[in-house]
C-alpha positions in Angstrom: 0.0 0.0 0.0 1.6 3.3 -0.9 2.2 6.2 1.8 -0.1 8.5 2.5 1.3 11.9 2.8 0.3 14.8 4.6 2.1 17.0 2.1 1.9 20.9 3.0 4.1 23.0 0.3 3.5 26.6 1.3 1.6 26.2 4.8 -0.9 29.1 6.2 0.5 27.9 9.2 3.3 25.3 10.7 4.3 25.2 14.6 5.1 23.0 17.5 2.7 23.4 20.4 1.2 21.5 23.3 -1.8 20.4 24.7 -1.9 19.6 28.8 -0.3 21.1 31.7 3.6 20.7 32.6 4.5 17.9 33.5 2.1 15.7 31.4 2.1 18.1 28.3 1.6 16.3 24.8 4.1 17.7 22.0 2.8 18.1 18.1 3.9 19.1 15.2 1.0 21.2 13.3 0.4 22.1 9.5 -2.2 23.8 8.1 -3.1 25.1 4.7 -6.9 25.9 4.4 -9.3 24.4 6.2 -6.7 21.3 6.0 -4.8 20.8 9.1 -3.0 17.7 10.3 -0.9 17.1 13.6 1.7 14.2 14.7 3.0 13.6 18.1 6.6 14.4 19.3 8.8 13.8 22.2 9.6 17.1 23.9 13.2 16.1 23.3 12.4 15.9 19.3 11.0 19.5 19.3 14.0 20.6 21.0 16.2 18.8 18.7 14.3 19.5 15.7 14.2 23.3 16.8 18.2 24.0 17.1 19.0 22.2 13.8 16.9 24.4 12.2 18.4 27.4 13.6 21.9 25.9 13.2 20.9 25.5 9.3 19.3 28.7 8.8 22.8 30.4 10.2 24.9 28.5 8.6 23.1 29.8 5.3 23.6 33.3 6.3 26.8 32.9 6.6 27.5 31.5 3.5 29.5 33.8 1.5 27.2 34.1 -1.6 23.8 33.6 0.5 21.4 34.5 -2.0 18.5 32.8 0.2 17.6 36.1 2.4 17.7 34.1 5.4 16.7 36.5 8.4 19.1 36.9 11.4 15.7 37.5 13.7 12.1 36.6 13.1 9.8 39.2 11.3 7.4 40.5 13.7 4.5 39.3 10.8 5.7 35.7 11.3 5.8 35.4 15.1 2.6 32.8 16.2 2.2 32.8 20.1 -1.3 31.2 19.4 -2.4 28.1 20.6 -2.5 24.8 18.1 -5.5 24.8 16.1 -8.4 22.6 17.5 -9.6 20.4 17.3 -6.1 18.3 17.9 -6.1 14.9 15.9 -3.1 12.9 16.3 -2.2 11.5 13.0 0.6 9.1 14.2 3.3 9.6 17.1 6.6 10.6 15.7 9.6 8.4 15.2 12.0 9.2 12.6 12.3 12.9 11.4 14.2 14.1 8.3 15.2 17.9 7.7 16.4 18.3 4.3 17.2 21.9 2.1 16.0 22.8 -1.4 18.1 25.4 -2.6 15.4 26.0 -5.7 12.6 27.1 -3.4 14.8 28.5 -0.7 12.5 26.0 1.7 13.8 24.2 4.8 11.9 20.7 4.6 10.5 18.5 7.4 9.5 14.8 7.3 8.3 13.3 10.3 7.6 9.6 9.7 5.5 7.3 12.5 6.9 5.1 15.6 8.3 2.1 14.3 6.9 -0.9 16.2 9.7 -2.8 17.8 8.1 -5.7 17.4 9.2 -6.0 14.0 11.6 -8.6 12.3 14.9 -7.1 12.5 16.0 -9.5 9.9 12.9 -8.0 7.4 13.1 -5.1 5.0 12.1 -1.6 6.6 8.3 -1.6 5.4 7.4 1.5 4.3 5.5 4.1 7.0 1.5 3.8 6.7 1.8 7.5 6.5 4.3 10.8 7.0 4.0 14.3 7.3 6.0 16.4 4.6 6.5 20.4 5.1 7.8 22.6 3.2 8.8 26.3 5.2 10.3 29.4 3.2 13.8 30.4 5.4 11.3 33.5 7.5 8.4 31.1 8.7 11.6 28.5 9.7 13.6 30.9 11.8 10.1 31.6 13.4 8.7 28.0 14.1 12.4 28.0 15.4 11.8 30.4 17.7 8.6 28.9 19.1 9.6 25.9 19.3 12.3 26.4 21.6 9.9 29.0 24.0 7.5 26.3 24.0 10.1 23.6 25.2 11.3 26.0 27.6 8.0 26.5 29.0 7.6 23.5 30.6 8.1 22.5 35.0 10.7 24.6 36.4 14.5 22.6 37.3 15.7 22.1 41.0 18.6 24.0 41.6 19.5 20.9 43.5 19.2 18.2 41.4 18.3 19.8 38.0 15.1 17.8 37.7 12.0 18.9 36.6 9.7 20.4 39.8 5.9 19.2 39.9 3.4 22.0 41.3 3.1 19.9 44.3 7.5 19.9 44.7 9.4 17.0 44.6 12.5 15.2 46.4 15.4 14.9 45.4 18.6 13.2 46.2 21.4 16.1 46.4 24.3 15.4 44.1 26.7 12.5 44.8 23.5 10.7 47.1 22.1 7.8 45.9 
């Protein structure tokens, strides 16, 4: 059966946001173009991840010496989103594997996100291909923005113990100091 892909080429709208409170906050992935909108499940850590190498890529293109992308050093104020995702929120699939590609011709930074994997699977067997996948496609100004987001909305999470460095539940938490077991 071929893929199914969630394909968004010039998106109304693309950003990581999250539904729940800290501490037991669900991470997506949203597109939408239209009335069309689809959202996938990440790992907070994935966001985070997927967040810095787009920054990292977007400055490594401006400092390219013939950069003839445009590729903003800060985010236009007409592409910064502080809204909420778009309800209602329907999982697609949970994120596994995520590719982030480059297309010079459209000056686009490209993201794949592809479903778990079941580990279930026959090592021994050929990868089958995913049921589904999510494909977007982000000019360089919307990128550095969903960069930007992303990273404010990882960082917005439970607060860190200056103890222990773990995350702190609104009720506290104990912790061993460093060096205890």
């Amino acid at each position: 059966m071929p893929t199914l892909v969630h394909e968004y080429d010039w998106p109304d709208r693309v950003v990581v946001g999250t539904v729940g409170s800290p501490g037991s906050r669900t991470f997506y992935l949203q597109a939408r173009e239209g009335t069309r909108t689809t959202s996938v499940a990440l790992e907070k850590e994935q966001s985070a991840v997927l967040a810095d190498t787009i920054q990292r890529l977007l400055d490594e293109l401006m400092e390219e010496p013939d950069n003839r992308y445009s590729v903003p050093a800060d985010v236009p104020a007409e592409l910064v989103d502080d809204d909420p995702l778009d309800l209602p929120v329907e999982e697609e699939f949970r994120t596994g594997a995520m590719r982030l590609t480059w297309d010079p011709r459209t000056a686009q930074v490209i993201v794949e996100a592809f479903p778990l994997v079941d580990d279930d699977l026959d090592p021994e067997a050929d990868e089958p291909e995913p049921a589904e996948s999510l494909l977007v496609k982000m000019p360089v100004g919307t990128a550095r923005a969903f960069a930007q987001r992303t990273r404010a909305v990882v960082s917005a999470g439970r607060p860190l113990c200056p103890l222990c460095g773990r995350p702190v539940d609104p009720d506290g938490h104990e912790c061993a100091l460093p060096g205890e077991a």
